[in-house]
Coordinates of C-alpha atoms in Angstrom, one line a residue:
M1 CA 11.2 8.2 10.1
G2 CA 8.3 9.7 8.1
R3 CA 4.9 8.3 7.4
A4 CA 2.7 9.8 4.7
F5 CA -0.1 9.2 2.3
R6 CA 1.2 8.8 -1.3
K7 CA -0.4 8.5 -4.7
T8 CA 0.2 5.1 -6.1
S9 CA 1.6 6.7 -9.3
H10 CA 4.4 8.1 -7.1
I11 CA 5.5 4.8 -5.6
D12 CA 8.9 3.4 -6.7
F13 CA 8.0 -0.3 -7.0
S14 CA 11.7 -1.0 -7.7
D15 CA 12.5 -0.1 -4.0
P16 CA 14.2 -3.0 -2.1
L17 CA 11.1 -3.3 0.1
F18 CA 9.4 -5.0 -2.8
E19 CA 12.2 -7.4 -3.6
S20 CA 10.5 -10.5 -2.1
L21 CA 7.2 -9.6 -3.8
H22 CA 9.0 -9.4 -7.2
Q23 CA 10.5 -12.9 -6.5
D24 CA 7.4 -14.6 -5.1
Y25 CA 4.8 -13.2 -7.6
P26 CA 5.6 -13.6 -11.3
T27 CA 3.0 -11.0 -12.3
F28 CA 4.0 -8.4 -9.6
K29 CA 5.5 -6.0 -12.2
E30 CA 2.2 -6.0 -14.2
W31 CA 0.2 -5.5 -11.0
C32 CA 2.4 -2.5 -10.0
S33 CA 1.7 -0.9 -13.4
K34 CA -2.0 -1.4 -13.0
V35 CA -2.0 0.0 -9.4
S36 CA 0.0 3.1 -10.6
R37 CA -2.8 3.8 -13.1
E38 CA -5.7 3.6 -10.6
P39 CA -5.2 6.7 -8.3
E40 CA -8.9 7.1 -7.6
T41 CA -9.5 3.6 -6.3
R42 CA -6.0 2.8 -5.0
K43 CA -4.7 4.6 -1.9
A44 CA -1.3 4.1 -0.3
W45 CA 0.5 4.9 2.9
V46 CA 4.2 4.6 3.3
A47 CA 6.9 4.9 6.0
N48 CA 10.4 5.8 5.0
V49 CA 13.7 6.6 6.4
P50 CA 15.8 9.4 4.9
D51 CA 18.5 8.1 2.6
A52 CA 17.2 4.5 3.1
G53 CA 14.0 4.4 1.1
L54 CA 10.7 2.7 2.1
V55 CA 10.4 0.6 5.2
A56 CA 6.7 0.0 5.0
I57 CA 3.7 0.3 2.8
A58 CA 0.0 -0.3 2.9
I59 CA -2.2 -0.1 -0.3
I60 CA -5.9 -0.3 -0.3
K61 CA -8.4 -0.7 -3.1
L62 CA -11.7 1.2 -2.6
G63 CA -15.0 -0.1 -3.9
E64 CA -14.2 -3.8 -3.8
G65 CA -16.0 -6.0 -1.4
V66 CA -16.1 -9.7 -0.8
H67 CA -18.5 -10.3 -3.6
G68 CA -17.0 -7.8 -6.2
A69 CA -17.6 -4.2 -6.7
A70 CA -19.2 -2.2 -3.9
S71 CA -19.3 1.6 -3.3
L72 CA -18.5 1.7 0.4
S73 CA -16.0 -1.1 0.9
A74 CA -12.3 -1.5 0.7
K75 CA -9.7 -4.3 0.4
L76 CA -6.2 -4.1 1.9
S77 CA -4.3 -5.3 -1.2
T78 CA -0.7 -4.9 0.0
F79 CA 0.8 -4.6 3.5
K80 CA 4.5 -4.9 3.6
I81 CA 6.9 -4.1 6.5
S82 CA 10.7 -4.4 6.3
E83 CA 12.3 -6.7 8.9
G84 CA 14.1 -3.7 10.5
A85 CA 10.9 -1.7 10.9
S86 CA 8.8 -4.5 12.4
A87 CA 10.2 -4.0 15.9
Q88 CA 9.6 -0.3 15.8
G89 CA 5.8 -0.5 15.7
I90 CA 5.5 0.8 12.2
A91 CA 2.9 -1.9 11.2
D92 CA 0.6 -0.7 14.0
Q93 CA 1.0 3.0 13.0
L94 CA 0.5 2.3 9.3
L95 CA -2.6 0.2 9.9
S96 CA -4.0 2.8 12.2
S97 CA -3.6 5.4 9.5
V98 CA -5.4 3.2 7.0
L99 CA -8.3 2.4 9.4
L100 CA -8.7 6.1 10.3
F101 CA -9.0 7.0 6.6
L102 CA -11.6 4.3 6.1
V103 CA -13.7 5.4 9.0
E104 CA -13.5 9.1 7.9
K105 CA -14.7 8.0 4.4
G106 CA -17.6 5.9 5.8
V107 CA -16.2 2.6 4.5
E108 CA -17.7 -0.3 6.3

């Protein structure tokens, strides 16, 4: 199983991992398009299995705080783990990668 940083413009939002999000959020397709066009402020980490596609994803938005725009803040906008991967500790590993990135960038 591989884990990697990936540009949001290179994420296949039609992957089965996103099926429930497409069903639960009527505007999810539009949101995916928006996220794909924001490579400077959106950062993504993925976990995948060869020949099986994505099993987990975390997407953050930099520069957005509780009260709107801020330079040294971030929001975890998407954190999705497939059922099969949840028992393998993928969530902890993915979240650790995100938090390490934020600490290295000086995000509070």
